Tab-separated table of C-alpha atoms in Angstrom:
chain	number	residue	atom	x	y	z
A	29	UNK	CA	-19.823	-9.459	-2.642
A	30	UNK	CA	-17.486	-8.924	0.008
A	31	UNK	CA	-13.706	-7.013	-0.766
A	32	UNK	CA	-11.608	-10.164	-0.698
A	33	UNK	CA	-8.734	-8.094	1.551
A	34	UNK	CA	-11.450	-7.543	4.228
A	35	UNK	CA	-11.849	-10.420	3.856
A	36	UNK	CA	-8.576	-12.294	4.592
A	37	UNK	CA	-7.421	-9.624	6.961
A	38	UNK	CA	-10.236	-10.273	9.619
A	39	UNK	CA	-8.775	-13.647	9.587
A	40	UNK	CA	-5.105	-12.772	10.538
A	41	UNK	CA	-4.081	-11.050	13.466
A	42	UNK	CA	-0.779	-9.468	13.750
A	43	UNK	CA	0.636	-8.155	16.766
A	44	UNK	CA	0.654	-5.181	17.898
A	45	UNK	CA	3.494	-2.784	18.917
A	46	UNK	CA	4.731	-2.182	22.292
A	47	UNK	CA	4.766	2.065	22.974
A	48	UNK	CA	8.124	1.397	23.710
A	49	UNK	CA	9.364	0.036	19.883
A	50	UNK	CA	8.309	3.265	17.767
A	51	UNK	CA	9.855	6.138	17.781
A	52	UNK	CA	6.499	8.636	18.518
A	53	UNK	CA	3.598	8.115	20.144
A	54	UNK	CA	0.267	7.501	18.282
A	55	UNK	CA	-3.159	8.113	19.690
A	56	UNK	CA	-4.140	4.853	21.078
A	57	UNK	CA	-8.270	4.109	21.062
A	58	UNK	CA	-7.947	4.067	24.673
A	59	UNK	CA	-6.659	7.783	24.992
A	60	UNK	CA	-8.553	9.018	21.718
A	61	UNK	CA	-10.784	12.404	22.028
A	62	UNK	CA	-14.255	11.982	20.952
A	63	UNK	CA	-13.808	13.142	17.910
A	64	UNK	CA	-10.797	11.224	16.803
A	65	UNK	CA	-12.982	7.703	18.902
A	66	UNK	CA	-15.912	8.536	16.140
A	67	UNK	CA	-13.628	8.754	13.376
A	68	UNK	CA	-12.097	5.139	14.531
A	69	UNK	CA	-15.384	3.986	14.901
A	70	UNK	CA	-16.292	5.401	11.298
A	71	UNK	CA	-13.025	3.338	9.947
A	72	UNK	CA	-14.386	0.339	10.912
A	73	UNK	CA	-17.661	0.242	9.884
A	74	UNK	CA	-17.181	1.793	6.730
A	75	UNK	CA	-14.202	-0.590	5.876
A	76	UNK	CA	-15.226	-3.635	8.065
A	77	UNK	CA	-11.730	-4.160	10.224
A	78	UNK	CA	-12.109	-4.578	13.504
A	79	UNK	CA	-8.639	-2.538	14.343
A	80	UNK	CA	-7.503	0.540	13.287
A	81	UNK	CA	-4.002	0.209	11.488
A	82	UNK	CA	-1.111	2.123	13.198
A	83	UNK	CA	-0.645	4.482	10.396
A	84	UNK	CA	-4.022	6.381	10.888
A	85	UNK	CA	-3.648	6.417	14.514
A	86	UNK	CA	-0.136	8.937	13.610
A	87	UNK	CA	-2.639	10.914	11.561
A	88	UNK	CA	-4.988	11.216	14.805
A	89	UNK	CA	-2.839	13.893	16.510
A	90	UNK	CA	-4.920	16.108	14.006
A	91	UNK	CA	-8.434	14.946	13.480
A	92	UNK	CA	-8.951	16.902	10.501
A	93	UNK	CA	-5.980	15.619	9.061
A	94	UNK	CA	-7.278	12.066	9.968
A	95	UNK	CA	-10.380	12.805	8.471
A	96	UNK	CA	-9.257	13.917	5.518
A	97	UNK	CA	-6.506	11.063	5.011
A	98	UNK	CA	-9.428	8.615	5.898
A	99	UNK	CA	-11.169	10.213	3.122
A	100	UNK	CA	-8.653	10.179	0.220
A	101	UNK	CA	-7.524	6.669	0.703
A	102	UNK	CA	-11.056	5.616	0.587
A	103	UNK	CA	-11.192	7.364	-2.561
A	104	UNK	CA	-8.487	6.987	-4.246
A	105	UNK	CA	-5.949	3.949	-2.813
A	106	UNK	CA	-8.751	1.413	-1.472
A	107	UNK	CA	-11.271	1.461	-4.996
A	108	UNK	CA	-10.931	0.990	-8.474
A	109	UNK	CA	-10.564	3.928	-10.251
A	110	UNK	CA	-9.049	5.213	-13.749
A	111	UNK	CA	-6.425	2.302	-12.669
A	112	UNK	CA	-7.699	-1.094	-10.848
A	113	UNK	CA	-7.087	-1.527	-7.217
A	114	UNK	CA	-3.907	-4.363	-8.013
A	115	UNK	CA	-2.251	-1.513	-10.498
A	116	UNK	CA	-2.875	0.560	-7.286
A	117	UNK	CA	-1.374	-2.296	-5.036
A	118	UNK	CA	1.224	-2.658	-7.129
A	119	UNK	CA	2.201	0.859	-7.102
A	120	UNK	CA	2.193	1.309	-3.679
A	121	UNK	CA	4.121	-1.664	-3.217
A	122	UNK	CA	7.330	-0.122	-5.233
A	123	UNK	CA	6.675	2.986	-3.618
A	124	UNK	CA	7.408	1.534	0.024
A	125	UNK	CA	9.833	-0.567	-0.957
A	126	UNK	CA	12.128	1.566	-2.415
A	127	UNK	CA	11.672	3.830	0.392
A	128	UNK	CA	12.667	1.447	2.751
A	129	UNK	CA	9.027	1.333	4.389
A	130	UNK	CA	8.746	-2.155	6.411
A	131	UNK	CA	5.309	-1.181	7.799
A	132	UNK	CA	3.720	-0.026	4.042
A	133	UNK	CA	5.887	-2.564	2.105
A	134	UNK	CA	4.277	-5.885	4.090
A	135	UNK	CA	0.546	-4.049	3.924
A	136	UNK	CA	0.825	-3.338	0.854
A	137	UNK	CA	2.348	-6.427	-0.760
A	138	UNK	CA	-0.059	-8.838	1.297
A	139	UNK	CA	-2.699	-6.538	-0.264
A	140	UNK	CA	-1.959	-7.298	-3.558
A	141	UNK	CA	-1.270	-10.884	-2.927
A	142	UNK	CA	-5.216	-10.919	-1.921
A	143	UNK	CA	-6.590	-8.480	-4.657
A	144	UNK	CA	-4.766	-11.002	-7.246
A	145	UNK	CA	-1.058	-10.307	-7.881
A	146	UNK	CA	0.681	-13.395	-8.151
A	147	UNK	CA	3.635	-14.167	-5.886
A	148	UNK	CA	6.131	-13.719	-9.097
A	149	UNK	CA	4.909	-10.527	-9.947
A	150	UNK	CA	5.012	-9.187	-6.255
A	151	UNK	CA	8.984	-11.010	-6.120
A	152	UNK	CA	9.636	-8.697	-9.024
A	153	UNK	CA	8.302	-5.708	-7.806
A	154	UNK	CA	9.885	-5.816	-4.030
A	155	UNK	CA	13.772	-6.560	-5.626
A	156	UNK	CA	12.662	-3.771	-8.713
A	157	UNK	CA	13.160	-6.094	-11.394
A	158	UNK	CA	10.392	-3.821	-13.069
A	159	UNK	CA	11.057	-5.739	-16.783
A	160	UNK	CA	10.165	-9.268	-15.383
A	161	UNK	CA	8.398	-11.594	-17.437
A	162	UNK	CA	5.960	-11.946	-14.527
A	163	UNK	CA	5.067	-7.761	-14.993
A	164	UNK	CA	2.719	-7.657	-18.310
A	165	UNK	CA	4.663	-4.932	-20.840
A	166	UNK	CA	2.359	-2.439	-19.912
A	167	UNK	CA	2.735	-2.891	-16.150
A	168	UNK	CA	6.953	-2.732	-16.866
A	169	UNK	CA	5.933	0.573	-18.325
A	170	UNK	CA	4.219	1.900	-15.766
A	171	UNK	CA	5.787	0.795	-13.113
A	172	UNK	CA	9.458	1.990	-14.389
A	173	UNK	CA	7.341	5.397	-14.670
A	174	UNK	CA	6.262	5.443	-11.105
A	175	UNK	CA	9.901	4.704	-9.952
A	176	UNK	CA	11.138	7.490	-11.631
A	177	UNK	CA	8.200	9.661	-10.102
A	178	UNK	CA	9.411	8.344	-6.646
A	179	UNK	CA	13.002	9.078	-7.159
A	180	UNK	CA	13.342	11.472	-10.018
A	181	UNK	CA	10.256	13.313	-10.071
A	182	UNK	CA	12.592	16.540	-11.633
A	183	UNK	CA	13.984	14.268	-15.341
A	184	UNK	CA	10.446	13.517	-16.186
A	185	UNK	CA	9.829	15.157	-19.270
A	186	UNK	CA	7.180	14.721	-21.881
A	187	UNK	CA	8.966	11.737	-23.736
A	188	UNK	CA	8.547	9.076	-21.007
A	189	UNK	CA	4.369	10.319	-21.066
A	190	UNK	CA	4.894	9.664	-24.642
A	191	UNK	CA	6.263	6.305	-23.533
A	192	UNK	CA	3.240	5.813	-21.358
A	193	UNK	CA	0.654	6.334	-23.770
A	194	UNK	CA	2.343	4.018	-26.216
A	195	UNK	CA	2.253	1.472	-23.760
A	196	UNK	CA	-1.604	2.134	-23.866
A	197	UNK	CA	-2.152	4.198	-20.687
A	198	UNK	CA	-4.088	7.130	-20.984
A	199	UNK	CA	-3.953	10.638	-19.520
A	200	UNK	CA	-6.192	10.035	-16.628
A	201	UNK	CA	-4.821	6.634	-15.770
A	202	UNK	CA	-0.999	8.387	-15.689
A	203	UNK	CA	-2.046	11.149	-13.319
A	204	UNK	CA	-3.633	8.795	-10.540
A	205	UNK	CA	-0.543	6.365	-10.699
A	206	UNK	CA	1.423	9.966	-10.543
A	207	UNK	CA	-1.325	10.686	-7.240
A	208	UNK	CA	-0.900	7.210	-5.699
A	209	UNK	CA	3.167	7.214	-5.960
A	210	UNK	CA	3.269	10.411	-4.465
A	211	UNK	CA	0.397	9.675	-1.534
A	212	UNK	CA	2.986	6.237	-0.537
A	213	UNK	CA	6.185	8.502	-0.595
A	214	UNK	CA	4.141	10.982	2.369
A	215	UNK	CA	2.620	7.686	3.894
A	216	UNK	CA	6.427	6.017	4.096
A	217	UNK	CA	7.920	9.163	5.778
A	218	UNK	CA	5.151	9.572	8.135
A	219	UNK	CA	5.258	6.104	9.248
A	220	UNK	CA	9.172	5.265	8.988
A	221	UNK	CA	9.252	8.778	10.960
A	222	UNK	CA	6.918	7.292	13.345
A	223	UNK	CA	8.975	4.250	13.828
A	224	UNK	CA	5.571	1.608	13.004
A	225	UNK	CA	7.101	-1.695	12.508
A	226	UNK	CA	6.061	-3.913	9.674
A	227	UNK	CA	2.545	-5.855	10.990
A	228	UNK	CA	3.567	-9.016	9.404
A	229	UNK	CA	0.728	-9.579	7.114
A	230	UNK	CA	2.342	-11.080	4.143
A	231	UNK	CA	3.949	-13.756	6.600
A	232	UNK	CA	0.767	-14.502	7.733
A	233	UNK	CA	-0.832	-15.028	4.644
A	234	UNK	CA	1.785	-17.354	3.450
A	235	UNK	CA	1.254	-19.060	6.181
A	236	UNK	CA	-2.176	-19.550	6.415
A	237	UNK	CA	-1.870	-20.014	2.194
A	238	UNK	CA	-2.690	-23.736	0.929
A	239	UNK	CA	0.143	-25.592	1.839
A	240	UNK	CA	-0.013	-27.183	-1.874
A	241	UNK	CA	0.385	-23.570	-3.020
A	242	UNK	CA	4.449	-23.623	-2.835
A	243	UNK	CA	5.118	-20.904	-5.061
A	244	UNK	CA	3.486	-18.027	-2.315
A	245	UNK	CA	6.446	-19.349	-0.097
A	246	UNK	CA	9.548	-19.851	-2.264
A	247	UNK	CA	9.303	-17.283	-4.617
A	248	UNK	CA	7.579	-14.556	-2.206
A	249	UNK	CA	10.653	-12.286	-0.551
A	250	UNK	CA	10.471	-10.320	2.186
A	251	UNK	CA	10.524	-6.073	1.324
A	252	UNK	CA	13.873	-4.754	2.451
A	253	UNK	CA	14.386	-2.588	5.795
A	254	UNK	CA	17.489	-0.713	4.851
């Protein structure tokens, strides 16, 4: 069975930035070194994309680094793990958002559109209404948690694990949202640092949604850029 992202994101195409609307320059396919050309080449056979998403291509002016990054999101962000691969999504989601990540928030958010979020749950998480009705209690929980990680890593103290594990999250499951919260904060500052514009993907899966489906297009807001 095929990953439904893969999927749904070989059938949108967004378009690409010019070199002249981010802040850096990346490392292009077309200027690549061998090794960094084998390690795109790796990304897409291994994940099945036929492009290479801006924010490795920042990683690429280090091909260890790129390898490496390649690596742990394979690992840890892109697979189920002690948490699923939506809790994951979700995560990452509130992570970019509330650090003002266009290019992350829209990935991320389309991504857990396709791996199952529903369009009320991923309204709640982009304006951080993190006690919606749409959020199950646990997921209000957790989430509220990795908020605090993002922004107040330093008042975390053992009473809100308590809170966790009351909630019904275990030890392993709290230390890979703790992982994944804190991988999105160094993705967002790399890429907003990078100046990568957003790719558009949640538009384009609204758009290419069943039109019957209203609720992906009136409820779904866009992640905020300031």
């Amino acid at each position: 069975m095929g990953d439904p992202e893969i999927d749904r994101n070989s059938q949108l195409s967004s378009p690409k930035p010019s070199s002249s609307s981010i802040n850096l320059p990346v490392v292009e396919e077309d200027v690549a070194s061998d090794e960094v050309a084998a390690l795109y080449d790796h990304f897409r056979s291994h994940f099945g994309r036929p492009d290479v998403p801006g924010i490795l291509k920042c990683f690429a002016t280090h091909p260890l680094l790129l390898k490496h990054m390649m690596d742990l999101s394979g690992s840890l962000i892109f697979s189920d793990g002690h948490l699923t691969r939506r809790h994951k999504e979700m995560i990452a989601t509130l992570v970019s958002s509330q650090n003002a990540c266009a290019y992350c928030a829209d990935s991320h958010s389309f991504a857990l559109r396709v791996q199952g979020g529903s369009a009320e749950a991923l309204c709640a998480i982009q304006r951080g209404d993190l006690l919606s009705p749409a959020l199950t209690s646990a997921e209000q929980t957790l989430l509220s948690f990795v908020a605090k990680v993002n922004t107040r890593s330093h008042e975390i103290t053992v009473a809100d694990i308590e809170e966790l594990h009351q909630a019904g999250w275990g030890d392993l499951e709290i230390s890979e949202a703790i992982h994944v919260a804190a991988l999105f904060a160094t993705f967002n500052r790399v890429v907003n640092a990078f100046g990568l514009p957003s790719q558009g993907l949640l538009a384009l899966y609204e758009n290419s949604a069943d039109p019957k489906d209203e609720s992906i297009r009136s409820r779904t807001i866009r992640p905020t850029t300031s």
